[in-house]
XYZ file of C-alpha atoms in Angstrom:
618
model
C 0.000 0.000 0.000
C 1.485 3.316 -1.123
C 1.603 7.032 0.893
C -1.121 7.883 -1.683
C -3.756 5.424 -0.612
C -3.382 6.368 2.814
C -3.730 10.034 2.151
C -6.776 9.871 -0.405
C -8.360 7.496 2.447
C -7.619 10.196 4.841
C -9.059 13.259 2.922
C -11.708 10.834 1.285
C -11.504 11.288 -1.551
C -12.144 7.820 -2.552
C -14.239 6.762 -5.161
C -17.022 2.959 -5.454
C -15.810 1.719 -8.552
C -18.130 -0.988 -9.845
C -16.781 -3.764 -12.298
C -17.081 -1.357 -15.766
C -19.495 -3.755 -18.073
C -20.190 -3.192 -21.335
C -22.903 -1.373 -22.139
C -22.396 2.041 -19.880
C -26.113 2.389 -18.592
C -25.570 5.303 -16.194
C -23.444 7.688 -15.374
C -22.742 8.331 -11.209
C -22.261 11.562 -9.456
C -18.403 10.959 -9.009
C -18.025 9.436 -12.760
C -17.166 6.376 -14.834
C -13.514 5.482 -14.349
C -12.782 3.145 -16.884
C -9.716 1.153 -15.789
C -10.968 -2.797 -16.838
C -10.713 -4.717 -20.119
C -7.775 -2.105 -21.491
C -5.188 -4.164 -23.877
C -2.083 -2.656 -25.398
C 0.964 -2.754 -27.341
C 4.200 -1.397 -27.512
C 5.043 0.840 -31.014
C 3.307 3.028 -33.134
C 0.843 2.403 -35.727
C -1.899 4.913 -36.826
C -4.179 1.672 -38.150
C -4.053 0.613 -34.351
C -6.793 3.282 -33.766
C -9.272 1.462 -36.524
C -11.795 -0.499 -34.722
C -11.410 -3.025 -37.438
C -8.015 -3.667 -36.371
C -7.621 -7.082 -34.716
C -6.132 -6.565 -31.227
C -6.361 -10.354 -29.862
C -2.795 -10.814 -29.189
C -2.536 -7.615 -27.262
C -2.007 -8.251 -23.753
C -4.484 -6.725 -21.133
C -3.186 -4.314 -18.378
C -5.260 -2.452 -15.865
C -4.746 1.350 -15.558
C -3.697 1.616 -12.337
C -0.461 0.407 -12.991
C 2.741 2.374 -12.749
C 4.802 3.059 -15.755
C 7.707 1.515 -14.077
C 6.354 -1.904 -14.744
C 6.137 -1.549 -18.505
C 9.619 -1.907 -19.528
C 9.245 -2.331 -23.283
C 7.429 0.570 -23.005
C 9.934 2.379 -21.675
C 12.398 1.275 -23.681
C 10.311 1.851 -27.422
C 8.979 5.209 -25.293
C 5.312 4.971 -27.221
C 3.039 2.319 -27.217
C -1.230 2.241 -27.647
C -3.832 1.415 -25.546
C -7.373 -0.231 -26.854
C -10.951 -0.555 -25.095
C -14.267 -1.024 -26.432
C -16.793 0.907 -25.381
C -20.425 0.802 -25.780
C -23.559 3.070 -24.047
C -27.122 2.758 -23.312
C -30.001 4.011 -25.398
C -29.990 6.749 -22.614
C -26.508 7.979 -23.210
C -26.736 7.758 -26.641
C -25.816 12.069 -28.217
C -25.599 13.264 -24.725
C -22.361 15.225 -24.316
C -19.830 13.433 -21.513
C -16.521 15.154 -20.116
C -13.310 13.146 -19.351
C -10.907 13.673 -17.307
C -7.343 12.299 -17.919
C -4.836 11.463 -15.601
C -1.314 10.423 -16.665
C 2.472 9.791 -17.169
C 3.133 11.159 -20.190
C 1.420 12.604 -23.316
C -1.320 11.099 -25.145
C -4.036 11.400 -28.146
C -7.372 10.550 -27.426
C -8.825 8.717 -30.839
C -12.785 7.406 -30.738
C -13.829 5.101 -33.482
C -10.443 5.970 -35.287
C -11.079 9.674 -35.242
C -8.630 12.101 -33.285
C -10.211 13.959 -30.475
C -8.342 15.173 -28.220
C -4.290 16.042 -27.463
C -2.823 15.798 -24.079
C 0.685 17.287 -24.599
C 2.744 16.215 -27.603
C 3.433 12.441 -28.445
C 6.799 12.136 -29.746
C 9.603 9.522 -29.375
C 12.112 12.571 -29.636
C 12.938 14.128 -26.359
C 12.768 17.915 -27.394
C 9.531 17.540 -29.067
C 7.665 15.630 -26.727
C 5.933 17.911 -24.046
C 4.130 15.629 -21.433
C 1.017 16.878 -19.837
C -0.096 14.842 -16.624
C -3.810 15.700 -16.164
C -6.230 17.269 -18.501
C -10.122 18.123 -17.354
C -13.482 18.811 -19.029
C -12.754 16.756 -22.650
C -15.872 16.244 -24.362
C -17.002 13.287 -26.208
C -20.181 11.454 -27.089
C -21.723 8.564 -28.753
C -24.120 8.653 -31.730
C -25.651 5.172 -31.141
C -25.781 1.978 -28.865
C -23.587 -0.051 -31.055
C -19.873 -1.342 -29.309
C -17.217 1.815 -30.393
C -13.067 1.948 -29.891
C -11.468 3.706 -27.805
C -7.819 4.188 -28.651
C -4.934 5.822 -26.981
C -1.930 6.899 -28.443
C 0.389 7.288 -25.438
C 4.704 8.371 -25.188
C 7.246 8.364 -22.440
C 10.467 9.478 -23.342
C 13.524 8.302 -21.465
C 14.275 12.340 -20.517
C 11.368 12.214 -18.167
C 12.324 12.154 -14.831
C 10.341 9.642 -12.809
C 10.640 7.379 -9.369
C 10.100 3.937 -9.705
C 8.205 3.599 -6.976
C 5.516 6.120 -7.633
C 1.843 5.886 -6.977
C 1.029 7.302 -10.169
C -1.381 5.296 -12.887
C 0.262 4.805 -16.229
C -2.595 6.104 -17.980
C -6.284 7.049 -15.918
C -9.122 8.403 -17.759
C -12.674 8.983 -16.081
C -16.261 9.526 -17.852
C -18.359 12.329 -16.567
C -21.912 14.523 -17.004
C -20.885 17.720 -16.327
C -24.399 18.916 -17.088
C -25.892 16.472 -14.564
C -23.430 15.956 -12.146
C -21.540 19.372 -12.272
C -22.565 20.681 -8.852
C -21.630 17.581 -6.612
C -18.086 17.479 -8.710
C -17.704 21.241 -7.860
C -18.625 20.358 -4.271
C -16.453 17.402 -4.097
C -13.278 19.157 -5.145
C -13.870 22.179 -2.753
C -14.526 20.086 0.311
C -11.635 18.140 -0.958
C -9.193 21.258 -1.488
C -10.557 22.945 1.650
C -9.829 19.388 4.199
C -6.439 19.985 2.924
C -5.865 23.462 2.987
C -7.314 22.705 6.935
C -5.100 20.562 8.151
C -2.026 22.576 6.638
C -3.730 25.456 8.666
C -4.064 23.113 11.432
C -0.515 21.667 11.135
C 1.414 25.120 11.135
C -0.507 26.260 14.009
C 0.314 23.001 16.153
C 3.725 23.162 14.400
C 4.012 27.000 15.819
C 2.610 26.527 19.326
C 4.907 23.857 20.305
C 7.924 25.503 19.215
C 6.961 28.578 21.281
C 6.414 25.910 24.155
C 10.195 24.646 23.835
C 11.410 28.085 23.092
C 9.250 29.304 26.797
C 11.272 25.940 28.382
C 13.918 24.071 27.044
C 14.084 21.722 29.004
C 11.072 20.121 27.585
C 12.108 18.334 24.825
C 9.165 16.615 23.395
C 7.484 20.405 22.444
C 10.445 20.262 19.969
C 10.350 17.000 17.957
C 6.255 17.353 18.428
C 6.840 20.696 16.671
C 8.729 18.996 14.005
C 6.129 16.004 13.691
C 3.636 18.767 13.110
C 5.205 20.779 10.563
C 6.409 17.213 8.713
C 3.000 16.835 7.721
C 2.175 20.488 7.095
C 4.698 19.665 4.420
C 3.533 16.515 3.241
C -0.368 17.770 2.865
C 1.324 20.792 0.909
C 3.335 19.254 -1.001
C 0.529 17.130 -2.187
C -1.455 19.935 -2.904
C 1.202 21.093 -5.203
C 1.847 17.957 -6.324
C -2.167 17.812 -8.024
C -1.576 21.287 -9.521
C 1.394 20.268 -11.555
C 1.371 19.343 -15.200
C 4.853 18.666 -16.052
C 5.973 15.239 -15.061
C 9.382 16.147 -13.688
C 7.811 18.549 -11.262
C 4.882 16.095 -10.518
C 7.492 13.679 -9.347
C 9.670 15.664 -7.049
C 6.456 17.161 -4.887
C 5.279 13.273 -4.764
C 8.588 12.002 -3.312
C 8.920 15.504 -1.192
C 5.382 14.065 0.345
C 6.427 10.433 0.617
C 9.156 10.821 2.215
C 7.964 14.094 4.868
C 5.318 11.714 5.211
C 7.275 9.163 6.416
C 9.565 11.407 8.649
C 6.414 12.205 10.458
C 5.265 9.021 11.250
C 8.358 8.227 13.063
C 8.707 11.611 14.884
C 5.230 10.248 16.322
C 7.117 7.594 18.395
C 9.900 9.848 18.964
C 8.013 12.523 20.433
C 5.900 9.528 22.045
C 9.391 8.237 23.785
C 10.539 11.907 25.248
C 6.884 12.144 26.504
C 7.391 9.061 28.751
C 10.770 9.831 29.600
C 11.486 6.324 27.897
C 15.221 5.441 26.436
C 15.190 4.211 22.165
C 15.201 0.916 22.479
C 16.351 -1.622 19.657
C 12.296 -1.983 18.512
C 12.682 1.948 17.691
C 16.060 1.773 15.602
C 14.362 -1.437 13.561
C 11.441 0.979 12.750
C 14.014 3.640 11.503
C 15.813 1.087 9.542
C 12.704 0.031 8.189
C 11.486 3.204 7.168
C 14.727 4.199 5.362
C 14.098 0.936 3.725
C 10.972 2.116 2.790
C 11.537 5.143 1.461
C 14.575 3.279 -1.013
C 11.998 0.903 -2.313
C 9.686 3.480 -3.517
C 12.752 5.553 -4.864
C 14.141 2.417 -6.492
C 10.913 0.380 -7.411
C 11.437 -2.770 -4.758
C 9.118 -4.449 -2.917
C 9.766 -6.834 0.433
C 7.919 -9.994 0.388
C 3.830 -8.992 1.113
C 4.472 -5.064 0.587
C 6.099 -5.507 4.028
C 8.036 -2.595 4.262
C 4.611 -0.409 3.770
C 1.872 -1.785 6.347
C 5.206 -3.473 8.342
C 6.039 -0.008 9.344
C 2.829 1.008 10.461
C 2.294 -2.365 12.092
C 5.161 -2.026 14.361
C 4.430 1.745 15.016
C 1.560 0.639 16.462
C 2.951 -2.406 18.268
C 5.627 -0.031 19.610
C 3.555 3.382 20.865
C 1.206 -0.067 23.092
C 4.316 -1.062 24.027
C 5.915 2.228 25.517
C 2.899 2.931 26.769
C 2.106 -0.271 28.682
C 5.936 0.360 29.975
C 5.212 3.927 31.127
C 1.976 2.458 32.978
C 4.275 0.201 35.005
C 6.584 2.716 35.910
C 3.162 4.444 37.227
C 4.075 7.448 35.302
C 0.880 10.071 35.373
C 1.172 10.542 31.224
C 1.180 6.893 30.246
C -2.734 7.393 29.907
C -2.429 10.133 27.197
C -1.237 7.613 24.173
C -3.851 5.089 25.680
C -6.565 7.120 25.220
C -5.043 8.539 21.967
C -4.989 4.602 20.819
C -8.748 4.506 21.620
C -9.891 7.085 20.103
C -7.875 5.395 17.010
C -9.982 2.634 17.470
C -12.897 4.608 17.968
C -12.606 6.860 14.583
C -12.009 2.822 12.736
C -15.478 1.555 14.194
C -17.127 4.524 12.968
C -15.532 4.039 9.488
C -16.759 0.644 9.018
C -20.074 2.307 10.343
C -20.389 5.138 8.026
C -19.427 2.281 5.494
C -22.205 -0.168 6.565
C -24.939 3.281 7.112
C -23.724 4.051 3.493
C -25.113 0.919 1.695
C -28.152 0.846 3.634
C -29.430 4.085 2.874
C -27.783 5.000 -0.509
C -30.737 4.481 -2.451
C -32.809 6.676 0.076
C -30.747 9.926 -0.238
C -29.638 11.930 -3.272
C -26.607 13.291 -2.428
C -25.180 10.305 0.018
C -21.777 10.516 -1.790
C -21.019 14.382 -0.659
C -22.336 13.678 3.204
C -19.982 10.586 3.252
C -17.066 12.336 2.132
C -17.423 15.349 4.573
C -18.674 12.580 7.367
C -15.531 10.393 6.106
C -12.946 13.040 6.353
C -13.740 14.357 9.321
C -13.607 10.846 11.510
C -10.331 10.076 9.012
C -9.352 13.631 10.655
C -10.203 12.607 14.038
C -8.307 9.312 13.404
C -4.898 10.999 11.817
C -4.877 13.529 14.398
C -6.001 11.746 17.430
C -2.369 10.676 18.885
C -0.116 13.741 17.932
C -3.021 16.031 18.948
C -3.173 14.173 21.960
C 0.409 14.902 22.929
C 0.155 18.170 22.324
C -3.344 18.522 24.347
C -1.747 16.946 26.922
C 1.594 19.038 26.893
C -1.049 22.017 27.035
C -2.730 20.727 30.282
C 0.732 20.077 31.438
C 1.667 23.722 30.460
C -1.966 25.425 32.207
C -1.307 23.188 35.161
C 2.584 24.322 35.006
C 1.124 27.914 34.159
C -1.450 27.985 37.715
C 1.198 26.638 39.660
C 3.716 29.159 38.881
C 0.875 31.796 38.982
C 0.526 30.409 42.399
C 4.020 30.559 43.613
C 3.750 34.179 42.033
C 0.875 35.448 44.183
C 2.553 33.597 47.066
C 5.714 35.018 46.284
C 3.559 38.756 46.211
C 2.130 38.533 49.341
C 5.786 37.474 51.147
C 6.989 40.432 49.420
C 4.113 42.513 50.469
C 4.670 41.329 54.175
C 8.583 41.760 53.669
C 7.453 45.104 51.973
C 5.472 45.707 55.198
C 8.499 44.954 57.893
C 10.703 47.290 55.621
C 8.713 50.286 55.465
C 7.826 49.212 59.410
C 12.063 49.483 59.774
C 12.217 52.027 57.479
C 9.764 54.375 59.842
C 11.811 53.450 62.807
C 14.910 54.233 61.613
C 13.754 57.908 60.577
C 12.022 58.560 63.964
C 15.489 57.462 65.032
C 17.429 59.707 62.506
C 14.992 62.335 63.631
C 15.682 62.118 67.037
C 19.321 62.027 66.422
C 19.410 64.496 63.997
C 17.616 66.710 66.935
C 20.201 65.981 69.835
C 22.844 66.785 67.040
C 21.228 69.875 66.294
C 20.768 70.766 70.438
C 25.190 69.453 70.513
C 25.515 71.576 67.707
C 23.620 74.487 68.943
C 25.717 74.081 72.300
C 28.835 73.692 70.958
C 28.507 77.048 68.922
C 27.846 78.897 71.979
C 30.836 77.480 73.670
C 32.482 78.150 70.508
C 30.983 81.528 70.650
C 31.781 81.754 74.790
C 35.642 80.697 73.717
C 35.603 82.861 70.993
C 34.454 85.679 73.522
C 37.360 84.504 76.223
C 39.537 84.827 73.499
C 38.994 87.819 72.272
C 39.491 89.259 75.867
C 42.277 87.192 75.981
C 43.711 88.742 73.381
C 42.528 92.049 74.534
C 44.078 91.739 77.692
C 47.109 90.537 75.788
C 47.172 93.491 73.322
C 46.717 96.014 76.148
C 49.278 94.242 77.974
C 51.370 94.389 75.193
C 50.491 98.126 74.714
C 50.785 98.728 78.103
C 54.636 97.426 77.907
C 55.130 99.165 74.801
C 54.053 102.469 76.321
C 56.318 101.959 79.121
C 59.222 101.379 76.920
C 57.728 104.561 74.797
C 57.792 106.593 77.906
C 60.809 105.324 79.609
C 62.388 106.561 75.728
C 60.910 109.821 76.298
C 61.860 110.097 79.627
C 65.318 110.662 79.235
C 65.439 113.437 77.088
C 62.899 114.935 79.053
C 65.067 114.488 82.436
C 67.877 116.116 80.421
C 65.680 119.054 79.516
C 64.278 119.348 82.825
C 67.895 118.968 84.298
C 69.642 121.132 81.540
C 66.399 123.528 82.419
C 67.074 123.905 86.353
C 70.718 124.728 85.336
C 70.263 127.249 83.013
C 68.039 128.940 85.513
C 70.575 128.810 87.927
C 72.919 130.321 85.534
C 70.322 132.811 84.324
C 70.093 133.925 88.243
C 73.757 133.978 88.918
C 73.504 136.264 85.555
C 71.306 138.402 86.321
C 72.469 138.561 89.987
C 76.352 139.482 88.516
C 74.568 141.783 86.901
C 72.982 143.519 90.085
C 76.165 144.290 91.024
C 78.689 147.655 90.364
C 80.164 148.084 87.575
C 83.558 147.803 89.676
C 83.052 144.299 91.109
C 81.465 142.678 88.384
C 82.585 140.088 86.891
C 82.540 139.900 83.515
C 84.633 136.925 82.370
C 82.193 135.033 84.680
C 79.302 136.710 83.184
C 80.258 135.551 79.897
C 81.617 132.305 81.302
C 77.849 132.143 82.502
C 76.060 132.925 79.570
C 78.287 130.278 77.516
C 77.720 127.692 79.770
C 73.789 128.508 79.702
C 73.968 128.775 75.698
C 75.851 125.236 75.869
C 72.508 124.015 78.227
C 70.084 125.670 75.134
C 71.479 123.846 72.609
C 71.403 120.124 74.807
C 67.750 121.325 75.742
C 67.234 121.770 72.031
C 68.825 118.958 71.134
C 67.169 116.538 73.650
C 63.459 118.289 72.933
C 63.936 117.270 69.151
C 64.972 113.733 70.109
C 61.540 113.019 71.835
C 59.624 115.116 69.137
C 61.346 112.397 67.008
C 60.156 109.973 69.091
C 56.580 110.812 69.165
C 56.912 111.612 65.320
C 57.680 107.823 65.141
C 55.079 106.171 66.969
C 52.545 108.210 65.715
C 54.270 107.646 62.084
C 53.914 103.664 63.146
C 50.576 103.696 64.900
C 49.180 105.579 61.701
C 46.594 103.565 59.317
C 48.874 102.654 56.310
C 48.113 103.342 52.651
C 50.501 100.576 51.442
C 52.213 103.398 49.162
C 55.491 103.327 48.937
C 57.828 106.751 50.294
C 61.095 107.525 50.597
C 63.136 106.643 54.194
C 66.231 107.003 55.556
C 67.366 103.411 56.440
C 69.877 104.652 59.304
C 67.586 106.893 60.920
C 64.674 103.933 60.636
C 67.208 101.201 62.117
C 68.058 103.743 64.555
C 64.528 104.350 65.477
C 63.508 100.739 65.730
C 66.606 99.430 67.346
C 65.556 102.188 70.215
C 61.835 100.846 70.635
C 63.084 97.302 70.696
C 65.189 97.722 73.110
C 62.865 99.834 75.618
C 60.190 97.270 74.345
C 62.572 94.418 75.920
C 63.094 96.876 79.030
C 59.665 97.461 79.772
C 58.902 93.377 79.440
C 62.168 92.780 81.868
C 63.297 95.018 84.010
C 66.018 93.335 84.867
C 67.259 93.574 81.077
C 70.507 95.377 80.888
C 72.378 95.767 77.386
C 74.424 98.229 75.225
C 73.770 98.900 71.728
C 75.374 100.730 69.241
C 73.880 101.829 65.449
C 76.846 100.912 62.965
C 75.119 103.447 59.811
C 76.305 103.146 56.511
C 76.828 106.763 55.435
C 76.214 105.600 51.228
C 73.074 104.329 51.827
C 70.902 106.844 50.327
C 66.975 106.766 50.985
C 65.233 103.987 49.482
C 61.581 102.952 49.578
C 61.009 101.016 51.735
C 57.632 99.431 53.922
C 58.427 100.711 57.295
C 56.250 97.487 59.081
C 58.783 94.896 57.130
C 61.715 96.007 58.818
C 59.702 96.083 62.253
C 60.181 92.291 62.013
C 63.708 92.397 61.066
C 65.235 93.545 64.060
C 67.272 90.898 66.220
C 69.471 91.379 69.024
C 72.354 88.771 69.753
């Protein structure tokens, strides 16, 4: 049994051929296929489409052969075909429509007359254009006698082909549009629009599980179920495609594409059935793997295993395997060993109603009209069911898996909330403490701080007085020193003062007397000597006007302009107040000085504070 019967059963678009009898008396919603009492013949011979023509020693063949086992065919690449054909009085002038399926290109001849061309039959490659299907030929027959149909068929050795395909050499199928058109229309659409559904239905599956493995990893079965899933979505398209093709070469490559994704998906089944169960490939899954690439190089290659084994063989031990794992996974009491059970029943269940529907149909077929277009949409949709039941049960199950997965982590989330709420709670709880603690400490800082400025401000005070006391202290021994300066020029004026008034009175008393005892040398002796005091009076009254002229010079508010000094009077002056400064601090001080004044300095500008601070004594 070939991919192709399994996936016409599973769309169903299967047909009730009756035994084709000669004469035609009726033609049936889905047609007349007329695949019995065909002969045929290798060559080519324009008489061979004479009904006169004697075709006894052709040999028979039945349509539904593949042109891989006509190998004098192949090799002479043209050849006829030959069936009589004969209508009822009914049929007879009523316009029929075939449609032609086949490998190759043909011409259509009735009673020796050419009707139609399907492609270009030539035994030269570059001429020959094949033409697989052609629809909606018409023909008819002008009386109830027995008529020829002939077939003028060619397969050049250029066409690509696999020996192994499903296709019928040749396939041609009587029809009354007029009659029948609607339920044909119908047919086709429910038949295009099952498979255009379970692509749909595929790619979604095929999408959902990879987000599943791309949300968690870990689970590996999301990922080969993903790939079971869009397997098929490939084989169902590639079928699709593989109807819509005319050209042989192209025909050929979508049918082995869908043989062989077919195939792949099958097996990804039990491998997605195995990382379900947590189960280890075991030798009965490598023999199915060896026995589906065997598979797949028979049909490539045209073999065949004793009883078509390596077809239903594959399937059977499938089967045999996915009860097997199960049962194992039931032992090891794992909780999704009843998925694939129940996936296996409803298997069962979708089989029973097929050999139901079959039963129902020849019961009540002649009771309702259109019984054939019910049973295909009733047929498809159990063969649906059936196809789908065990991968769609995986992935059901992986989404229950995934909800309960999804409540239980939405669980641990709302726990997980309200422990953060609490912990939120305790924090903010802490959080209040420590600022009525920062408060509070920030307030006995501020009360420390606020004390220690007014100690601050209290030392400051105590300092200043301190310093007060220290400056008036220090002023107070500077003014000693200041007047203790002064005081000696004053004691010489006071005592230079006394003595010239003594002299002025022994003067004026020499004067007093007569002319002849006065004495005049000590009258002028006198008056020098009181002259002499004038001068040290003068002399010792401009020393302390110098000596006020400097402090009040030093105590002044300087301008920081620069003037003109003498450097020897200025070291003079200073070397005087720091050593009456000295006195006044000790009394007890005791020391001679003496200015050594360089005579070529000449006045320079100078500050007169700097050299204040430059005066040392050794």
């Amino acid at each position: 049994m070939k991919y192709r019967i399994l996936i016409l059963f599973f769309v169903g678009s299967f047909q009730l051929w009756a035994q084709n009898s000669i004469p035609i008396d009726t033609i049936v919603d889905y047609g007349v296929t007329l695949r019995k009492n065909w002969k045929w013949q290798f060559g080519d011979n324009l008489t061979w489409a004479n009904p006169t023509f004697n075709d006894q020693s052709w040999p028979k063949f039945d349509t539904n052969k593949s042109i891989h086992v006509f190998p004098k065919l192949r090799k002479v690449q043209i050849g006829w075909f030959r069936r009589p054909i004969k209508v009822s009085s009914a049929l007879v002038r009523k316009t029929f429509y075939i449609d032609i399926q086949q490998m190759g290109a043909s011409e259509i001849f009735l009673d020796g007359k050419l009707l139609h061309k399907i492609g270009v039959v030539s035994t030269n490659p570059t001429l020959e254009k094949t033409q697989v299907s052609a629809q909606f030929l018409p023909i008819s027959f002008p009386d109830t006698n027995q008529h020829l149909l002939a077939v003028r068929f060619s397969f050049t050795r250029a066409n690509f082909y696999i020996r192994g395909t499903s296709k019928n050499i040749f396939k041609i199928t009587l029809n009354d549009v007029v009659s029948n058109g609607d339920f044909l229309f119908r047919k086709t659409k429910q038949i295009t629009g099952m498979m255009y559904f379970c692509i749909g239905l595929f790619l979604v599956f095929c999408m959902l599980h990879f987000l599943f493995y791309n949300s968690n990893r870990q689970q590996k079965v999301s990922f080969w179920l993903g790939f079971t899933m869009l397997s098929f979505a490939i084989a169902f398209f590639s079928y699709t495609m593989e109807e819509s093709q005319n050209q042989i070469t192209y025909q050929q490559i979508n049918e082995l594409i869908t043989y062989i994704s077919f195939y792949v998906g099958i097996i990804l089944i039990n491998v997605s059935l195995y990382r379900y169960l947590s189960q280890p490939f075991s030798l009965f899954f490598y023999i199915q793997t060896a026995l589906m690439f065997s598979s797949v190089i028979c049909y490539i290659f045209g073999l065949d295993f004793p009883f078509s084994f390596q077809t239903w063989g594959l399937f059977l031990l499938i089967l045999i395997d996915f009860i097997r794992v199960s049962l194992l996974a039931e032992k090891r009491r794992n909780p999704n060993a009843k998925v694939p059970i129940y996936s296996l029943i409803a298997v069962a269940v979708c089989i029973g109603l097929l050999i139901l529907a079959g039963v129902v149909l020849t019961t009540i077929e002649p009771l309702i009209k259109d019984i054939e277009s019910i049973l295909i949409v009733v047929l498809g949709a159990v063969l649906v069911l059936m196809f789908l039941s065990i991968p769609v049960g995986l992935s059901f199950s992986l989404v229950s898996e995934y909800s309960k997965t999804h409540r239980a982590l939405r669980k641990n989330i709302q726990e997980i909330e309200a422990l953060s709420a609490k912990n939120l709670a305790h924090e903010q709880e802490k959080q209040q403490i420590l600022a009525n603690q920062n408060e509070t400490l920030e307030h006995q800082v501020n009360e420390r701080t606020i004390e220690l400025q007014n100690a601050l401000e209290s030392l400051k005070a105590t300092q200043d007085q301190l310093i007060q006391s220290e400056k008036l202290a220090s002023l107070g021994e500077l003014t000693a020193g200041i007047a203790h300066e002064i005081q000696n020029p004053l004691n010489f004026v006071n005592n230079f003062s006394e003595v010239s008034q003594e002299l002025v009175e022994d003067v004026l008393e020499e004067r007093k007397k007569e002319d002849k005892i006065r004495d005049e040398e000590l009258i002028d002796e006198l008056l020098s000597d009181l002259s002499q005091n004038q001068a040290k009076i003068n002399h010792h009254g401009k020393r302390a006007s110098s000596i006020v002229t400097g402090m009040l010079q030093h105590s002044r508010t300087s301008t920081g302009e620069r003037e003109l000094t003498d450097i020897n009077a200025l070291a003079d002056e200073y070397l005087r107040l720091s050593y009456h400064g000295l006195r006044a601090k000790n009394n007890n001080f005791q020391a001679d000085y003496q200015l050594i004044a360089n005579l070529t300095y000449q006045k320079s500008t100078l500050f007169r504070k700097i050299l204040g601070g430059t005066v040392k004594f050794d």
